[in-house]
């Protein structure tokens, strides 16, 4: 039954110009590698990401890595020499366990096709503790046969209607030679061509894209066939990196290559970490932190490229994004990251089809297991399953509706087109930061100086036209509430936490400040919050009464859309 109200909806005295709010933040989340998804803790963390954070897809490396045992050229007997097989066979037992777990959790894979099985690789063990083989294949036909067999297996197991809903991304960061790719740019484009043709030959409605390149750069280091570090020098010594012209890598070139050959691009993918590492004249790498709106600016560039390309309907997927690309950046564990990502996600929402946070869990072994419970891992949760501030930030974003009622300097007010529920999120990215983004930190102690930033922010908004008596829960994440890494630091930063310490930290991690707001008899909700620096706040219907917070006529979407 549609809820009725006696007055029109107003926000701060104005009728809202309602537009679609696309939840780009939970369309996809990242994870380390396929084999890690076999672990019970990974799967528990992922189920929680789906249920609490609303994650819809997950993307990871290593689908074809040796530890998934897909491409087999011998019997793997173990004792004595393995016996060669007359021809390669494909076994999917491990892959099936992973994909079954993803689907059973209520999500889907965002399939990254890579890396190369050892027996197909032209160069082996190019990066990571787990020794990924990131090279062109010895013979393209063998790679195509592997892709073909894998996709057909999925169709047989899960059905064509299901598999049509999975994006297929060709490789990961092939511009980073010789780590993620040992070939040339043209060799990657040839891999893309062969893979795209193979997938479309199976079913033309399957979606394929790339090039999954790394961060924007302001120089020509990637303009040739391989990376040329000598072209980074001016970037490394620039007095103000934000004055440079930051551009995507291999996006224009892939579009041109595919257009000339009639190849499909169903989506373009790249990574938008708001950082860079450039080498000076002595070869010393300099870490560069870009301004706080770098992700928004980059998305605008990409959207313009797509709209003016031969592929104007191509989707845009940012398949990796975080405050930095380091799995040892202490910022990831902090309150500061929570405020930063909320701000960036809200600003970027109209411009992308997904922005995949890298990663949802600290079960992540590119450099081996983390050292200590808070080691700067990417995850929303640490290896113990403790919720970091970014977890709560993502949960608050997930509570938002799909219709944007008010885009505010300090957040957003929304409603759900399905239920009419009104919800809001607010943040205080402190004014003392100016235009500065979040620079990487090598240890948690180094991050704590940011707590001195200010000032606090008073958030005041009035929403009229709601059902009288409706209760909404206010949750505030700030320095004193939900700041689990700080609690661990105050414990003395123990490297190996006890069961008792884990329980204590779990209590702190989920101990957000909670209160209740009630819509008055006149249908008015007055929001008046004081947010300390870096705080994030959620206002959402109390779960037991969520259905009561309705707007007149709210069951049918109306207004424009920020994305098709």
XYZ file of C-alpha atoms in Angstrom:
564
model
C 0.000 0.000 0.000
C 1.318 3.422 -0.896
C 1.824 5.627 2.153
C -0.039 8.986 2.027
C 1.088 12.316 3.452
C -0.648 15.639 3.776
C 2.103 17.850 2.294
C 4.628 17.815 -0.516
C 8.202 16.752 0.060
C 10.543 19.675 0.662
C 14.212 19.724 1.577
C 15.418 22.927 3.193
C 12.287 24.559 1.876
C 12.822 23.528 -1.741
C 11.125 20.872 -3.843
C 13.837 18.348 -4.754
C 14.933 17.902 -8.368
C 15.045 14.144 -8.209
C 17.610 12.193 -10.265
C 18.889 8.647 -10.254
C 21.669 7.802 -7.822
C 23.637 4.861 -9.181
C 25.377 2.893 -6.430
C 28.685 2.618 -8.238
C 30.416 1.756 -4.959
C 28.871 -1.698 -4.568
C 28.410 -2.822 -8.171
C 31.789 -4.541 -7.775
C 34.451 -5.079 -5.123
C 37.963 -6.355 -5.599
C 39.892 -9.251 -4.100
C 43.430 -10.573 -4.395
C 43.423 -13.827 -6.314
C 41.143 -16.723 -7.108
C 42.856 -19.227 -4.822
C 42.281 -17.027 -1.756
C 38.549 -17.350 -2.434
C 38.790 -21.032 -1.458
C 39.445 -19.988 2.152
C 36.636 -20.077 4.701
C 37.499 -16.617 6.076
C 37.506 -15.061 2.573
C 34.092 -16.553 1.892
C 32.726 -15.369 5.252
C 34.012 -11.849 4.591
C 32.486 -11.911 1.122
C 29.069 -13.063 2.320
C 29.096 -10.155 4.751
C 30.119 -7.764 1.960
C 27.108 -8.926 -0.043
C 24.633 -8.892 2.833
C 25.725 -5.709 4.625
C 27.501 -3.674 1.956
C 25.395 -4.744 -1.018
C 28.293 -6.035 -3.150
C 26.992 -7.320 -6.492
C 30.160 -8.520 -8.256
C 33.680 -9.463 -7.251
C 36.840 -9.290 -9.371
C 40.199 -10.907 -8.681
C 43.450 -11.982 -10.335
C 44.778 -15.459 -10.918
C 41.858 -17.305 -12.489
C 44.255 -19.340 -14.657
C 47.170 -19.390 -12.221
C 48.834 -22.727 -11.475
C 47.251 -22.992 -8.009
C 43.785 -23.191 -9.623
C 44.870 -26.236 -11.695
C 42.880 -25.351 -14.801
C 45.410 -25.928 -17.595
C 46.915 -29.420 -17.206
C 49.684 -30.928 -19.301
C 50.670 -33.779 -16.953
C 49.002 -36.048 -14.423
C 50.423 -34.310 -11.348
C 51.412 -37.631 -9.852
C 53.639 -36.081 -7.222
C 56.054 -38.993 -6.600
C 58.667 -39.205 -9.281
C 58.334 -37.533 -12.666
C 54.827 -36.464 -13.586
C 53.506 -38.271 -16.617
C 52.745 -35.996 -19.586
C 49.257 -36.037 -21.035
C 48.835 -36.588 -24.791
C 47.213 -33.142 -25.028
C 46.269 -30.395 -22.547
C 43.097 -30.842 -20.527
C 41.113 -28.317 -18.511
C 39.931 -29.066 -15.001
C 37.608 -26.652 -13.216
C 37.132 -28.221 -9.781
C 38.788 -25.316 -7.907
C 37.234 -22.652 -10.137
C 33.800 -24.203 -9.629
C 34.178 -24.031 -5.843
C 35.000 -20.319 -6.070
C 32.247 -19.417 -8.522
C 29.676 -21.519 -6.676
C 30.540 -19.638 -3.474
C 30.179 -16.251 -5.190
C 26.815 -17.100 -6.711
C 25.550 -18.784 -3.540
C 26.389 -15.588 -1.641
C 24.058 -13.666 -3.938
C 26.631 -11.976 -6.174
C 28.315 -12.555 -9.525
C 31.885 -12.649 -10.827
C 33.415 -9.769 -12.736
C 35.706 -12.065 -14.676
C 39.311 -10.966 -15.123
C 40.836 -13.315 -17.699
C 44.375 -13.974 -16.551
C 47.060 -14.608 -15.795
C 48.945 -17.091 -18.003
C 49.327 -20.744 -16.952
C 52.983 -21.647 -16.573
C 52.921 -24.043 -19.507
C 51.582 -21.321 -21.815
C 53.744 -18.450 -20.540
C 56.704 -17.054 -22.465
C 58.081 -15.709 -19.179
C 57.321 -17.017 -15.708
C 57.130 -15.725 -12.135
C 57.016 -12.040 -13.010
C 55.521 -10.688 -9.778
C 53.891 -11.339 -6.395
C 54.646 -13.747 -3.619
C 52.489 -16.283 -5.418
C 54.596 -15.985 -8.588
C 52.119 -14.950 -11.252
C 53.091 -15.499 -14.898
C 52.187 -12.277 -16.692
C 53.335 -12.785 -20.261
C 51.956 -13.240 -23.751
C 51.149 -16.864 -24.584
C 53.580 -19.119 -26.393
C 50.873 -19.722 -28.951
C 47.743 -17.591 -29.228
C 45.624 -20.521 -30.356
C 46.282 -22.316 -27.064
C 45.183 -19.252 -25.096
C 42.026 -18.962 -27.190
C 41.264 -22.651 -26.649
C 41.644 -22.138 -22.876
C 39.296 -19.141 -22.856
C 36.795 -20.932 -25.085
C 36.745 -24.054 -22.916
C 36.389 -22.029 -19.727
C 33.472 -19.912 -20.921
C 31.681 -22.912 -22.400
C 32.138 -24.759 -19.119
C 30.499 -21.875 -17.240
C 27.582 -21.803 -19.660
C 27.065 -25.527 -19.209
C 27.263 -25.247 -15.428
C 25.354 -22.011 -14.800
C 23.335 -21.416 -17.962
C 23.707 -18.848 -20.716
C 21.272 -16.371 -19.130
C 23.443 -16.216 -16.014
C 26.794 -15.975 -17.798
C 25.515 -13.169 -20.044
C 25.384 -11.046 -16.913
C 29.108 -11.427 -16.215
C 31.550 -8.868 -17.608
C 34.717 -10.388 -19.139
C 37.811 -8.219 -18.736
C 40.951 -9.072 -20.681
C 43.977 -9.092 -18.347
C 45.095 -6.608 -15.679
C 47.366 -3.554 -15.985
C 49.255 -4.666 -19.108
C 50.993 -1.286 -19.315
C 53.053 -2.196 -16.226
C 55.925 -3.939 -17.970
C 57.674 -6.204 -17.004
C 55.532 -7.067 -13.991
C 51.909 -7.397 -15.101
C 52.882 -7.911 -18.741
C 56.154 -8.798 -20.420
C 55.067 -8.043 -23.965
C 54.411 -4.877 -25.936
C 51.293 -2.770 -26.229
C 50.565 -4.295 -29.627
C 50.908 -7.799 -28.182
C 48.335 -6.914 -25.540
C 45.977 -5.571 -28.194
C 46.426 -8.816 -30.124
C 45.547 -10.737 -26.948
C 42.472 -8.554 -26.534
C 41.464 -9.134 -30.152
C 41.830 -12.904 -29.957
C 40.010 -13.072 -26.615
C 37.151 -10.800 -27.666
C 36.602 -12.715 -30.898
C 36.616 -16.015 -29.013
C 34.043 -14.824 -26.480
C 31.739 -13.298 -29.092
C 31.965 -16.472 -31.183
C 30.439 -18.350 -28.254
C 27.618 -15.848 -27.785
C 27.505 -12.313 -29.188
C 25.623 -11.114 -26.095
C 28.525 -11.899 -23.778
C 30.216 -8.654 -22.674
C 33.942 -8.096 -23.097
C 36.203 -5.140 -22.390
C 39.544 -3.733 -21.301
C 42.315 -2.569 -21.264
C 42.346 -2.586 -17.433
C 45.320 -0.226 -17.411
C 46.767 1.426 -14.326
C 46.556 5.013 -13.099
C 46.389 8.230 -15.122
C 49.796 9.770 -15.853
C 50.820 13.291 -16.941
C 53.637 12.283 -19.282
C 54.438 10.026 -22.240
C 55.972 7.080 -20.367
C 53.351 4.680 -21.794
C 52.994 6.245 -25.248
C 55.272 3.696 -26.921
C 55.183 -0.048 -27.128
C 56.647 -0.446 -23.643
C 57.098 1.686 -20.548
C 59.867 4.308 -20.862
C 60.872 5.523 -17.363
C 63.062 8.298 -18.804
C 59.876 10.189 -19.693
C 58.777 10.408 -16.044
C 61.453 12.848 -14.898
C 59.459 16.054 -15.283
C 56.589 14.501 -13.361
C 58.907 13.460 -10.532
C 60.327 16.961 -10.099
C 57.120 18.936 -10.692
C 56.510 21.519 -7.975
C 52.728 21.127 -8.267
C 51.585 17.806 -9.797
C 48.006 19.090 -9.970
C 49.046 21.598 -12.631
C 50.004 18.730 -14.963
C 47.754 17.240 -17.651
C 46.763 13.808 -16.320
C 45.529 11.390 -18.986
C 44.464 7.720 -19.161
C 46.753 4.961 -20.406
C 46.039 3.055 -23.647
C 42.365 4.065 -23.721
C 42.580 6.118 -26.922
C 44.872 3.529 -28.462
C 42.629 0.540 -27.714
C 39.608 2.379 -29.100
C 41.481 3.166 -32.301
C 42.819 -0.386 -32.646
C 39.377 -1.939 -32.172
C 37.563 0.532 -34.395
C 39.950 -0.137 -37.258
C 39.356 -3.888 -36.981
C 35.662 -3.931 -36.154
C 36.290 -5.368 -32.687
C 33.813 -5.108 -29.831
C 34.289 -2.928 -26.751
C 31.279 -3.478 -24.520
C 33.022 -1.655 -21.702
C 36.210 0.258 -21.091
C 38.061 -0.463 -17.870
C 40.937 1.213 -16.110
C 42.191 1.935 -12.592
C 42.022 5.341 -10.930
C 44.192 5.346 -7.840
C 44.705 9.073 -7.112
C 48.466 8.599 -6.889
C 51.518 8.092 -9.073
C 55.077 6.891 -8.723
C 57.499 8.650 -11.061
C 61.259 8.171 -11.389
C 63.625 11.138 -11.254
C 66.885 11.425 -13.237
C 68.617 9.122 -10.749
C 65.918 6.479 -11.073
C 64.545 7.159 -7.598
C 60.782 6.718 -7.390
C 58.832 9.638 -5.985
C 55.365 9.063 -4.568
C 52.894 11.648 -5.852
C 49.557 12.332 -4.178
C 47.006 14.084 -6.330
C 44.326 16.536 -5.192
C 41.162 15.341 -3.478
C 39.031 15.579 -6.639
C 41.441 13.635 -8.862
C 39.066 10.674 -9.263
C 36.172 12.939 -10.252
C 38.315 14.805 -12.780
C 39.619 11.559 -14.277
C 36.096 10.187 -14.609
C 35.048 13.309 -16.489
C 37.948 12.795 -18.913
C 36.990 9.170 -19.494
C 33.320 9.940 -19.975
C 34.175 12.563 -22.613
C 36.462 10.122 -24.433
C 33.735 7.476 -24.574
C 31.016 9.871 -25.713
C 33.203 11.119 -28.571
C 34.438 7.671 -29.593
C 33.131 5.063 -32.064
C 31.834 3.256 -28.942
C 29.603 5.901 -27.302
C 27.452 3.266 -25.588
C 30.394 1.475 -23.961
C 30.096 1.114 -20.217
C 32.816 2.513 -17.963
C 34.091 0.268 -15.199
C 36.804 1.379 -12.813
C 37.941 -2.093 -11.861
C 40.346 -0.974 -9.140
C 40.173 2.106 -6.936
C 41.301 3.085 -3.453
C 43.195 5.888 -1.750
C 46.425 4.308 -3.008
C 47.623 1.115 -4.746
C 49.762 -0.007 -1.797
C 48.705 -2.970 0.353
C 50.935 -1.569 3.101
C 49.448 1.932 3.264
C 48.287 2.579 6.832
C 45.669 5.067 5.606
C 43.515 2.100 4.538
C 42.964 1.165 8.203
C 41.845 4.616 9.298
C 38.886 6.907 9.826
C 40.494 9.309 7.338
C 40.016 6.852 4.472
C 36.317 6.498 5.330
C 35.582 10.200 4.858
C 37.683 10.313 1.701
C 35.960 7.415 -0.051
C 32.438 8.582 0.807
C 33.179 11.973 -0.711
C 34.802 10.483 -3.818
C 32.080 7.878 -4.421
C 29.284 10.445 -4.175
C 31.004 12.808 -6.598
C 31.852 10.035 -9.060
C 28.490 8.267 -9.040
C 27.012 9.980 -12.146
C 30.055 9.246 -14.291
C 30.744 5.491 -14.103
C 28.923 2.175 -14.255
C 31.011 0.811 -11.400
C 33.923 1.884 -9.221
C 35.376 -1.239 -7.642
C 37.082 -0.680 -4.296
C 40.305 -2.630 -4.047
C 39.745 -4.759 -1.918
C 36.942 -5.937 0.374
C 39.186 -8.057 2.663
C 42.724 -8.147 4.034
C 42.879 -11.822 3.060
C 45.244 -10.743 0.322
C 48.659 -12.176 -0.447
C 50.334 -10.238 -3.250
C 53.246 -9.588 -0.885
C 52.470 -12.495 1.394
C 50.299 -12.312 4.498
C 50.112 -9.018 6.339
C 52.370 -8.284 9.305
C 50.080 -7.614 12.232
C 46.307 -7.105 12.383
C 46.497 -3.533 11.008
C 49.244 -3.434 8.422
C 47.701 -1.086 5.871
C 45.847 -3.776 3.956
C 43.269 -2.685 1.423
C 40.289 -4.432 2.986
C 37.089 -3.187 4.574
C 37.816 -5.898 7.137
C 41.126 -7.141 8.452
C 42.218 -10.773 8.465
C 40.363 -11.292 11.765
C 37.152 -9.983 10.241
C 37.290 -6.747 12.279
C 35.365 -3.936 10.620
C 37.532 -0.978 9.651
C 36.005 2.519 9.350
C 35.761 2.003 5.584
C 33.410 -0.946 6.207
C 30.985 1.304 8.043
C 31.325 3.997 5.379
C 30.336 1.452 2.728
C 27.407 0.233 4.833
C 26.190 3.821 5.141
C 26.449 4.318 1.384
C 24.525 1.084 0.837
C 21.631 2.416 2.958
C 21.093 5.270 0.535
C 18.186 5.112 -1.876
C 18.457 5.053 -5.639
C 16.921 8.518 -6.074
C 19.013 11.573 -5.216
C 16.841 14.225 -3.592
C 19.572 16.661 -2.569
C 23.245 16.759 -3.495
C 24.832 18.705 -0.658
C 28.301 20.122 0.066
C 28.453 17.781 3.047
C 26.635 14.694 1.727
C 23.379 13.602 0.145
C 19.703 13.005 0.957
C 18.002 10.188 -0.956
C 14.982 7.962 -1.192
C 14.323 4.438 -2.407
C 12.090 4.218 -5.483
C 11.024 0.730 -4.339
C 9.983 1.555 -0.770
C 9.984 5.331 -0.483
C 12.419 5.165 2.452
C 14.320 8.420 3.016
C 17.980 8.185 4.014
C 21.011 10.442 4.102
C 24.758 10.440 4.505
C 27.007 13.283 5.662
C 30.753 13.638 6.055
C 33.375 16.115 7.221
C 36.428 16.040 4.995
C 38.070 18.815 7.004
C 38.538 22.275 5.558
C 42.120 22.319 6.863
C 42.959 19.779 4.131
C 42.156 22.323 1.433
C 42.375 20.583 -1.937
C 44.864 17.997 -0.682
C 44.229 14.273 -1.042
C 45.343 11.536 1.334
C 49.032 10.706 1.047
C 50.230 7.173 1.779
C 51.683 6.438 5.213
C 54.170 3.692 6.057
C 52.810 2.965 9.519
C 49.742 3.718 11.597
C 51.590 6.137 13.905
C 52.334 8.346 10.896
C 48.633 8.747 10.136
C 47.650 10.154 13.523
C 48.713 13.730 12.746
C 45.694 13.977 10.442
C 43.476 13.808 13.530
C 44.558 17.384 14.298
C 42.845 18.661 11.160
C 39.637 20.612 11.534
C 37.315 22.276 12.126
C 34.181 20.398 13.076
C 31.151 20.884 10.833
C 27.563 21.504 11.801
C 25.096 19.770 9.488
C 21.561 21.151 9.522
C 18.794 20.166 7.112
C 15.006 20.071 7.226
C 12.955 17.449 5.395
C 9.207 18.097 5.179
C 6.419 15.826 3.982
C 7.273 12.639 5.867
C 4.941 10.433 7.860
C 4.625 11.752 11.432
C 6.172 9.551 14.092
C 8.629 7.835 11.753
C 11.854 6.906 13.571
C 15.274 7.132 11.933
C 18.559 5.906 13.314
C 21.583 8.197 13.282
C 24.982 6.516 13.210
C 28.181 8.533 13.523
C 31.639 7.180 12.783
C 34.354 9.411 14.240
C 37.629 9.409 16.161
C 35.921 8.177 19.324
C 33.504 5.724 17.733
C 34.352 2.820 15.422
C 38.031 3.775 15.222
C 39.407 0.261 15.620
C 42.983 0.845 14.422
C 43.384 3.619 16.989
C 42.143 1.262 19.725
C 44.702 -1.314 18.585
C 47.415 1.376 18.638
C 46.447 2.347 22.191
C 46.815 -1.344 23.156
C 50.468 -0.990 22.196
C 49.974 -2.173 18.604
C 50.450 -5.891 19.391
C 51.669 -7.877 16.408
C 49.680 -10.974 17.357
C 46.420 -10.212 19.121
C 44.887 -12.594 21.633
C 41.341 -13.897 21.479
C 40.429 -11.474 24.277
C 41.985 -8.541 22.433
C 40.170 -9.556 19.271
C 36.844 -9.515 21.139
C 37.630 -6.114 22.646
C 38.593 -4.669 19.271
C 35.470 -6.104 17.665
C 33.381 -4.248 20.251
C 35.227 -1.006 19.498
C 35.023 -1.512 15.733
C 31.232 -1.701 15.795
C 30.732 0.843 18.560
C 29.454 3.712 16.441
C 27.581 6.553 18.137
C 23.882 5.821 17.663
C 20.815 7.911 18.366
C 17.238 8.259 17.106
C 15.437 11.030 15.263
C 11.641 11.134 15.066
C 9.544 12.881 12.433
C 7.338 15.445 14.157
C 3.550 15.586 14.127
C 3.837 18.147 11.315
C 5.730 15.656 9.090
C 8.999 17.517 9.540
C 12.377 15.901 10.180
C 15.009 18.283 11.531
C 18.570 17.040 11.134
C 21.087 18.890 13.308
C 24.424 17.135 13.729
C 27.880 18.289 14.733
C 30.491 16.255 12.895
C 34.081 16.259 14.117
C 36.772 16.314 11.445
C 36.762 13.111 9.380
C 33.416 11.941 10.748
C 30.833 10.170 8.583
C 27.167 10.016 9.570
C 24.175 8.025 8.353
C 20.497 8.858 8.829
C 18.280 5.949 7.811
C 14.976 4.385 8.815
C 15.188 2.292 11.947
C 15.115 -1.274 10.662
C 11.993 -2.298 12.507
C 10.102 0.644 11.004
C 11.802 1.082 7.657
C 8.577 0.713 5.706
C 7.045 3.702 7.495
C 9.410 6.367 6.140
C 7.597 7.081 2.884
C 7.165 9.984 0.506
C 3.884 10.546 -1.354
C 3.912 8.696 -4.673
C 7.314 7.227 -3.902
C 6.767 3.773 -5.341
C 7.265 4.962 -8.935
C 10.560 6.587 -9.984
C 10.287 10.035 -11.460
C 12.653 12.703 -12.707
C 15.796 12.384 -14.794
C 18.655 9.950 -14.676
C 22.329 10.640 -14.178
C 23.195 7.546 -16.207
C 21.268 5.578 -18.790
